[in-house]
């Protein structure tokens, strides 16, 4: 057990509360293992009827994984401990996706990267006025993992590709509109929601959340769906850049400027990832694909450089390698997606 996570049973609900506020509740490997152990124990415990995932104090639900640890692995052990982190985190993501009991995730705060991976598999996903949802991995040379390929590729139109490439932050109303959240509650109602979920019939969860829901404000992301679908229509990153370059609107210029700051390698990987994921019928296959990607991009130059620029030196001036979309060849992307040796392939628990 770790102090970074509180695990308990209240009524007939198993509670997993992230407790690492100084890092916006980002996941460490001990936290991943503690969550996995609890879920496996509760899976066959008749006294636990449902699972609630939330966070302690602070403005984050879960701002991803321990990327400083991952960068250190890339620089000092050839990515070995980083691959272990991804392997076990993906097993947790898969366990949640296939869990037989209802899971309720309260995304009451910053929900990024690894936080997406532990909330999107939940049957009930609650957004609030505090929710900020994003997959910002193109900014650190990683890729939208933890099942991101599966979730983003299945959103309406091309909004998943837009989120994967730009790392745009979506507020609670947008999460509800896009289906990333199932309910929108005021944060003031969360304590009552959790208490009732723990004490009332488990079949009532949807009704409890529905009763406490409120109508959210209009969502900005919905207003821009026509532009997103037009400019992000292609699976070729060069086409998307060219489409935005041809539009002098303020929105297009802003998104183009954003994409110019992102890792070209990651952008091409993300577009391939979402395209391939949409063809898959099994989440297990998606996670095996994402592990292949993760095991390779962690030791590519862009990851260590991206984390340096954002987390270590905080100069926000990464020098990407390759530096341009044209420099990221099909052969490089093919190699990132290639199967691993049989004994190294990812498998679920």
mmCIF file of C-alpha atoms in Angstrom, residues 34-311:
data_model
loop_
_atom_site.group_PDB
_atom_site.id
_atom_site.type_symbol
_atom_site.label_atom_id
_atom_site.label_comp_id
_atom_site.label_asym_id
_atom_site.label_seq_id
_atom_site.Cartn_x
_atom_site.Cartn_y
_atom_site.Cartn_z
ATOM 1 C CA UNK A 34 -2.439 -0.713 -5.355
ATOM 2 C CA UNK A 35 -5.400 0.007 -7.640
ATOM 3 C CA UNK A 36 -4.952 -3.279 -9.471
ATOM 4 C CA UNK A 37 -4.756 -5.283 -6.243
ATOM 5 C CA UNK A 38 -7.910 -3.660 -4.890
ATOM 6 C CA UNK A 39 -9.876 -4.258 -8.086
ATOM 7 C CA UNK A 40 -8.799 -7.898 -8.227
ATOM 8 C CA UNK A 41 -9.770 -8.405 -4.572
ATOM 9 C CA UNK A 42 -13.170 -6.747 -5.036
ATOM 10 C CA UNK A 43 -13.959 -8.571 -8.254
ATOM 11 C CA UNK A 44 -14.983 -11.696 -6.355
ATOM 12 C CA UNK A 45 -16.125 -10.003 -3.141
ATOM 13 C CA UNK A 46 -19.940 -10.134 -2.981
ATOM 14 C CA UNK A 47 -19.980 -7.345 -0.392
ATOM 15 C CA UNK A 48 -18.558 -4.881 -2.918
ATOM 16 C CA UNK A 49 -21.228 -4.092 -5.502
ATOM 17 C CA UNK A 50 -19.541 -1.197 -7.321
ATOM 18 C CA UNK A 51 -16.317 0.824 -7.451
ATOM 19 C CA UNK A 52 -15.820 4.585 -7.124
ATOM 20 C CA UNK A 53 -12.639 6.277 -8.375
ATOM 21 C CA UNK A 54 -12.039 9.830 -7.183
ATOM 22 C CA UNK A 55 -9.297 12.053 -5.791
ATOM 23 C CA UNK A 56 -8.385 13.790 -2.572
ATOM 24 C CA UNK A 57 -7.622 17.463 -2.135
ATOM 25 C CA UNK A 58 -6.377 19.608 -4.991
ATOM 26 C CA UNK A 59 -7.482 20.575 -8.466
ATOM 27 C CA UNK A 60 -6.449 17.409 -10.267
ATOM 28 C CA UNK A 61 -8.412 14.210 -10.759
ATOM 29 C CA UNK A 62 -5.331 12.599 -12.285
ATOM 30 C CA UNK A 63 -2.870 14.503 -14.462
ATOM 31 C CA UNK A 64 -1.303 11.448 -16.078
ATOM 32 C CA UNK A 65 1.559 9.193 -15.127
ATOM 33 C CA UNK A 66 4.927 9.835 -13.513
ATOM 34 C CA UNK A 67 6.647 11.247 -16.595
ATOM 35 C CA UNK A 68 9.740 12.385 -14.694
ATOM 36 C CA UNK A 69 10.257 8.742 -13.705
ATOM 37 C CA UNK A 70 9.706 7.650 -17.317
ATOM 38 C CA UNK A 71 12.222 10.169 -18.628
ATOM 39 C CA UNK A 72 14.773 9.008 -16.073
ATOM 40 C CA UNK A 73 14.237 5.461 -17.304
ATOM 41 C CA UNK A 74 14.782 6.530 -20.912
ATOM 42 C CA UNK A 75 18.036 8.264 -19.994
ATOM 43 C CA UNK A 76 19.485 5.769 -17.518
ATOM 44 C CA UNK A 77 18.185 2.217 -18.003
ATOM 45 C CA UNK A 78 17.335 2.079 -21.686
ATOM 46 C CA UNK A 79 13.636 2.399 -20.929
ATOM 47 C CA UNK A 80 13.428 -0.886 -18.994
ATOM 48 C CA UNK A 81 11.666 0.453 -15.890
ATOM 49 C CA UNK A 82 9.550 2.717 -18.085
ATOM 50 C CA UNK A 83 8.327 -0.246 -20.106
ATOM 51 C CA UNK A 84 7.442 -1.989 -16.838
ATOM 52 C CA UNK A 85 5.371 1.056 -15.853
ATOM 53 C CA UNK A 86 3.510 1.081 -19.173
ATOM 54 C CA UNK A 87 2.987 -2.692 -19.086
ATOM 55 C CA UNK A 88 1.409 -2.671 -15.639
ATOM 56 C CA UNK A 89 -0.538 0.568 -16.163
ATOM 57 C CA UNK A 90 -2.064 -0.874 -19.341
ATOM 58 C CA UNK A 91 -3.064 -4.000 -17.416
ATOM 59 C CA UNK A 92 -4.906 -1.715 -14.985
ATOM 60 C CA UNK A 93 -6.586 0.108 -17.878
ATOM 61 C CA UNK A 94 -7.704 -3.216 -19.361
ATOM 62 C CA UNK A 95 -8.898 -4.526 -15.991
ATOM 63 C CA UNK A 96 -11.130 -1.465 -15.613
ATOM 64 C CA UNK A 97 -12.387 -1.760 -19.188
ATOM 65 C CA UNK A 98 -13.453 -5.376 -18.652
ATOM 66 C CA UNK A 99 -14.558 -5.049 -15.006
ATOM 67 C CA UNK A 100 -17.766 -6.917 -14.229
ATOM 68 C CA UNK A 101 -19.047 -4.476 -11.599
ATOM 69 C CA UNK A 102 -20.120 -0.870 -12.228
ATOM 70 C CA UNK A 103 -17.310 1.664 -11.965
ATOM 71 C CA UNK A 104 -18.001 5.359 -11.319
ATOM 72 C CA UNK A 105 -15.219 7.866 -12.037
ATOM 73 C CA UNK A 106 -15.547 11.395 -10.667
ATOM 74 C CA UNK A 107 -13.465 13.565 -12.996
ATOM 75 C CA UNK A 108 -13.716 16.627 -10.757
ATOM 76 C CA UNK A 109 -10.563 18.374 -11.929
ATOM 77 C CA UNK A 110 -7.670 18.017 -14.336
ATOM 78 C CA UNK A 111 -8.057 14.704 -16.178
ATOM 79 C CA UNK A 112 -5.135 14.089 -18.491
ATOM 80 C CA UNK A 113 -3.218 11.146 -19.920
ATOM 81 C CA UNK A 114 -3.223 8.452 -17.249
ATOM 82 C CA UNK A 115 -6.322 10.060 -15.737
ATOM 83 C CA UNK A 116 -8.116 9.458 -19.009
ATOM 84 C CA UNK A 117 -6.994 5.833 -18.845
ATOM 85 C CA UNK A 118 -8.634 5.216 -15.463
ATOM 86 C CA UNK A 119 -11.811 7.227 -16.103
ATOM 87 C CA UNK A 120 -12.848 6.400 -19.669
ATOM 88 C CA UNK A 121 -13.288 2.645 -19.013
ATOM 89 C CA UNK A 122 -15.791 3.452 -16.244
ATOM 90 C CA UNK A 123 -19.475 2.830 -16.949
ATOM 91 C CA UNK A 124 -20.297 6.163 -15.296
ATOM 92 C CA UNK A 125 -18.038 9.167 -15.899
ATOM 93 C CA UNK A 126 -18.941 12.310 -13.997
ATOM 94 C CA UNK A 127 -17.744 15.722 -15.132
ATOM 95 C CA UNK A 128 -18.116 18.946 -13.150
ATOM 96 C CA UNK A 129 -17.430 22.653 -13.560
ATOM 97 C CA UNK A 130 -13.836 21.830 -12.514
ATOM 98 C CA UNK A 131 -13.164 19.230 -15.214
ATOM 99 C CA UNK A 132 -10.333 19.857 -17.669
ATOM 100 C CA UNK A 133 -9.917 16.848 -19.972
ATOM 101 C CA UNK A 134 -6.946 16.500 -22.316
ATOM 102 C CA UNK A 135 -4.541 14.118 -23.979
ATOM 103 C CA UNK A 136 -1.519 16.455 -24.193
ATOM 104 C CA UNK A 137 1.104 13.889 -25.182
ATOM 105 C CA UNK A 138 2.090 15.524 -28.486
ATOM 106 C CA UNK A 139 3.665 18.249 -26.341
ATOM 107 C CA UNK A 140 6.052 15.822 -24.618
ATOM 108 C CA UNK A 141 6.900 13.477 -27.482
ATOM 109 C CA UNK A 142 4.895 10.550 -26.110
ATOM 110 C CA UNK A 143 1.508 9.588 -27.680
ATOM 111 C CA UNK A 144 -2.137 9.409 -26.501
ATOM 112 C CA UNK A 145 -1.895 6.027 -24.787
ATOM 113 C CA UNK A 146 -3.722 4.273 -21.892
ATOM 114 C CA UNK A 147 -6.449 3.340 -24.377
ATOM 115 C CA UNK A 148 -6.536 6.767 -25.984
ATOM 116 C CA UNK A 149 -6.427 5.233 -29.436
ATOM 117 C CA UNK A 150 -9.651 3.352 -28.687
ATOM 118 C CA UNK A 151 -11.572 6.208 -27.042
ATOM 119 C CA UNK A 152 -10.515 9.080 -29.284
ATOM 120 C CA UNK A 153 -10.987 7.205 -32.551
ATOM 121 C CA UNK A 154 -14.600 6.453 -31.620
ATOM 122 C CA UNK A 155 -15.669 10.042 -30.939
ATOM 123 C CA UNK A 156 -17.916 11.960 -33.322
ATOM 124 C CA UNK A 157 -16.350 13.020 -36.613
ATOM 125 C CA UNK A 158 -12.690 13.976 -36.361
ATOM 126 C CA UNK A 159 -12.751 15.481 -32.896
ATOM 127 C CA UNK A 160 -10.642 12.595 -31.540
ATOM 128 C CA UNK A 161 -7.891 13.357 -34.031
ATOM 129 C CA UNK A 162 -8.133 17.033 -33.108
ATOM 130 C CA UNK A 163 -7.770 16.254 -29.385
ATOM 131 C CA UNK A 164 -4.885 13.845 -30.005
ATOM 132 C CA UNK A 165 -2.898 16.303 -32.124
ATOM 133 C CA UNK A 166 -3.547 19.620 -30.379
ATOM 134 C CA UNK A 167 -3.818 18.457 -26.767
ATOM 135 C CA UNK A 168 -6.811 20.784 -26.449
ATOM 136 C CA UNK A 169 -8.370 21.004 -22.998
ATOM 137 C CA UNK A 170 -12.080 20.206 -22.876
ATOM 138 C CA UNK A 171 -14.188 21.529 -20.009
ATOM 139 C CA UNK A 172 -16.947 19.580 -18.309
ATOM 140 C CA UNK A 173 -19.756 20.661 -20.677
ATOM 141 C CA UNK A 174 -17.698 19.576 -23.673
ATOM 142 C CA UNK A 175 -16.948 16.216 -22.062
ATOM 143 C CA UNK A 176 -20.682 15.603 -21.685
ATOM 144 C CA UNK A 177 -21.446 16.768 -25.229
ATOM 145 C CA UNK A 178 -18.777 14.527 -26.769
ATOM 146 C CA UNK A 179 -19.649 11.478 -24.660
ATOM 147 C CA UNK A 180 -16.423 11.553 -22.686
ATOM 148 C CA UNK A 181 -18.628 12.016 -19.615
ATOM 149 C CA UNK A 182 -21.990 10.366 -18.960
ATOM 150 C CA UNK A 183 -23.196 12.942 -16.412
ATOM 151 C CA UNK A 184 -22.550 16.573 -15.454
ATOM 152 C CA UNK A 185 -22.888 17.384 -11.753
ATOM 153 C CA UNK A 186 -22.028 20.474 -9.747
ATOM 154 C CA UNK A 187 -19.069 19.678 -7.515
ATOM 155 C CA UNK A 188 -21.230 20.618 -4.532
ATOM 156 C CA UNK A 189 -23.359 17.514 -5.214
ATOM 157 C CA UNK A 190 -20.511 14.986 -5.325
ATOM 158 C CA UNK A 191 -20.482 14.108 -1.625
ATOM 159 C CA UNK A 192 -24.190 13.286 -1.741
ATOM 160 C CA UNK A 193 -23.738 11.305 -4.950
ATOM 161 C CA UNK A 194 -20.976 9.169 -3.438
ATOM 162 C CA UNK A 195 -22.894 8.583 -0.210
ATOM 163 C CA UNK A 196 -25.990 7.478 -2.094
ATOM 164 C CA UNK A 197 -24.023 5.247 -4.468
ATOM 165 C CA UNK A 198 -22.509 3.528 -1.429
ATOM 166 C CA UNK A 199 -25.838 2.992 0.314
ATOM 167 C CA UNK A 200 -28.591 2.610 -2.307
ATOM 168 C CA UNK A 201 -29.296 -0.223 -4.745
ATOM 169 C CA UNK A 202 -26.464 -0.512 -7.241
ATOM 170 C CA UNK A 203 -29.042 -0.513 -10.050
ATOM 171 C CA UNK A 204 -29.872 3.044 -8.997
ATOM 172 C CA UNK A 205 -26.486 4.587 -9.858
ATOM 173 C CA UNK A 206 -27.683 6.025 -13.154
ATOM 174 C CA UNK A 207 -30.787 7.416 -11.478
ATOM 175 C CA UNK A 208 -28.816 8.894 -8.581
ATOM 176 C CA UNK A 209 -26.439 10.682 -10.930
ATOM 177 C CA UNK A 210 -29.300 11.760 -13.176
ATOM 178 C CA UNK A 211 -31.241 13.240 -10.259
ATOM 179 C CA UNK A 212 -28.231 15.252 -9.097
ATOM 180 C CA UNK A 213 -27.212 16.349 -12.599
ATOM 181 C CA UNK A 214 -27.610 19.869 -13.903
ATOM 182 C CA UNK A 215 -27.736 21.265 -17.427
ATOM 183 C CA UNK A 216 -24.227 22.460 -18.313
ATOM 184 C CA UNK A 217 -23.398 25.699 -20.099
ATOM 185 C CA UNK A 218 -22.903 25.641 -23.865
ATOM 186 C CA UNK A 219 -19.716 23.921 -24.984
ATOM 187 C CA UNK A 220 -17.147 25.745 -27.100
ATOM 188 C CA UNK A 221 -15.860 22.533 -28.671
ATOM 189 C CA UNK A 222 -19.281 21.738 -30.125
ATOM 190 C CA UNK A 223 -19.363 25.095 -31.896
ATOM 191 C CA UNK A 224 -16.107 24.299 -33.711
ATOM 192 C CA UNK A 225 -16.957 20.749 -34.847
ATOM 193 C CA UNK A 226 -17.534 21.831 -38.481
ATOM 194 C CA UNK A 227 -14.047 23.378 -38.661
ATOM 195 C CA UNK A 228 -12.501 20.384 -36.900
ATOM 196 C CA UNK A 229 -14.138 17.902 -39.262
ATOM 197 C CA UNK A 230 -13.012 19.885 -42.314
ATOM 198 C CA UNK A 231 -9.406 20.633 -41.375
ATOM 199 C CA UNK A 232 -8.606 17.392 -39.532
ATOM 200 C CA UNK A 233 -10.235 15.106 -42.094
ATOM 201 C CA UNK A 234 -7.020 13.483 -43.320
ATOM 202 C CA UNK A 235 -4.900 10.837 -41.622
ATOM 203 C CA UNK A 236 -1.821 12.534 -43.125
ATOM 204 C CA UNK A 237 -0.364 15.172 -40.818
ATOM 205 C CA UNK A 238 0.943 17.175 -43.779
ATOM 206 C CA UNK A 239 -2.601 17.421 -45.175
ATOM 207 C CA UNK A 240 -3.932 18.775 -41.886
ATOM 208 C CA UNK A 241 -1.206 21.417 -41.712
ATOM 209 C CA UNK A 242 -1.851 22.416 -45.331
ATOM 210 C CA UNK A 243 -5.605 22.641 -44.736
ATOM 211 C CA UNK A 244 -5.112 24.970 -41.772
ATOM 212 C CA UNK A 245 -2.553 27.023 -43.700
ATOM 213 C CA UNK A 246 -5.171 27.629 -46.346
ATOM 214 C CA UNK A 247 -7.649 29.133 -43.875
ATOM 215 C CA UNK A 248 -6.966 32.659 -42.617
ATOM 216 C CA UNK A 249 -9.577 32.525 -39.861
ATOM 217 C CA UNK A 250 -8.470 33.230 -36.315
ATOM 218 C CA UNK A 251 -9.411 29.706 -35.234
ATOM 219 C CA UNK A 252 -7.369 28.020 -37.968
ATOM 220 C CA UNK A 253 -4.327 30.219 -37.362
ATOM 221 C CA UNK A 254 -4.484 29.460 -33.638
ATOM 222 C CA UNK A 255 -4.680 25.699 -34.180
ATOM 223 C CA UNK A 256 -1.903 25.807 -36.775
ATOM 224 C CA UNK A 257 0.320 27.689 -34.350
ATOM 225 C CA UNK A 258 -0.455 25.054 -31.707
ATOM 226 C CA UNK A 259 0.443 22.172 -34.032
ATOM 227 C CA UNK A 260 3.741 23.862 -34.954
ATOM 228 C CA UNK A 261 4.835 23.424 -31.315
ATOM 229 C CA UNK A 262 4.053 19.689 -31.165
ATOM 230 C CA UNK A 263 6.295 16.704 -31.840
ATOM 231 C CA UNK A 264 5.864 15.821 -35.536
ATOM 232 C CA UNK A 265 6.715 12.205 -34.695
ATOM 233 C CA UNK A 266 3.994 12.031 -32.064
ATOM 234 C CA UNK A 267 1.440 13.637 -34.370
ATOM 235 C CA UNK A 268 2.081 11.067 -37.095
ATOM 236 C CA UNK A 269 2.067 8.221 -34.583
ATOM 237 C CA UNK A 270 -1.242 9.436 -33.110
ATOM 238 C CA UNK A 271 -2.941 9.630 -36.504
ATOM 239 C CA UNK A 272 -1.795 6.102 -37.360
ATOM 240 C CA UNK A 273 -2.773 4.886 -33.886
ATOM 241 C CA UNK A 274 -6.347 6.196 -34.108
ATOM 242 C CA UNK A 275 -6.746 4.891 -37.652
ATOM 243 C CA UNK A 276 -5.549 1.423 -36.664
ATOM 244 C CA UNK A 277 -7.516 1.335 -33.403
ATOM 245 C CA UNK A 278 -10.787 2.017 -35.177
ATOM 246 C CA UNK A 279 -10.282 -1.220 -37.139
ATOM 247 C CA UNK A 280 -9.916 -3.282 -33.956
ATOM 248 C CA UNK A 281 -12.788 -5.118 -32.298
ATOM 249 C CA UNK A 282 -11.058 -5.936 -29.013
ATOM 250 C CA UNK A 283 -9.620 -3.545 -26.438
ATOM 251 C CA UNK A 284 -6.919 -6.123 -25.700
ATOM 252 C CA UNK A 285 -5.583 -5.738 -29.237
ATOM 253 C CA UNK A 286 -5.607 -1.961 -28.838
ATOM 254 C CA UNK A 287 -3.535 -2.133 -25.666
ATOM 255 C CA UNK A 288 -1.070 -4.559 -27.249
ATOM 256 C CA UNK A 289 -0.633 -2.052 -30.092
ATOM 257 C CA UNK A 290 -0.186 0.845 -27.688
ATOM 258 C CA UNK A 291 2.422 -1.081 -25.698
ATOM 259 C CA UNK A 292 4.433 -1.656 -28.863
ATOM 260 C CA UNK A 293 4.355 2.086 -29.496
ATOM 261 C CA UNK A 294 5.191 2.960 -25.882
ATOM 262 C CA UNK A 295 8.113 0.555 -25.675
ATOM 263 C CA UNK A 296 9.721 2.352 -28.603
ATOM 264 C CA UNK A 297 8.819 6.024 -28.280
ATOM 265 C CA UNK A 298 10.030 6.149 -24.681
ATOM 266 C CA UNK A 299 13.617 5.788 -25.948
ATOM 267 C CA UNK A 300 13.182 7.989 -29.032
ATOM 268 C CA UNK A 301 14.760 11.489 -28.735
ATOM 269 C CA UNK A 302 11.461 13.395 -28.578
ATOM 270 C CA UNK A 303 10.262 11.966 -25.275
ATOM 271 C CA UNK A 304 13.259 12.898 -23.129
ATOM 272 C CA UNK A 305 13.435 16.254 -24.890
ATOM 273 C CA UNK A 306 9.726 16.964 -24.508
ATOM 274 C CA UNK A 307 9.708 16.214 -20.777
ATOM 275 C CA UNK A 308 12.882 18.289 -20.383
ATOM 276 C CA UNK A 309 11.175 21.290 -21.989
ATOM 277 C CA UNK A 310 7.907 20.987 -20.059
ATOM 278 C CA UNK A 311 8.855 19.529 -16.671
#
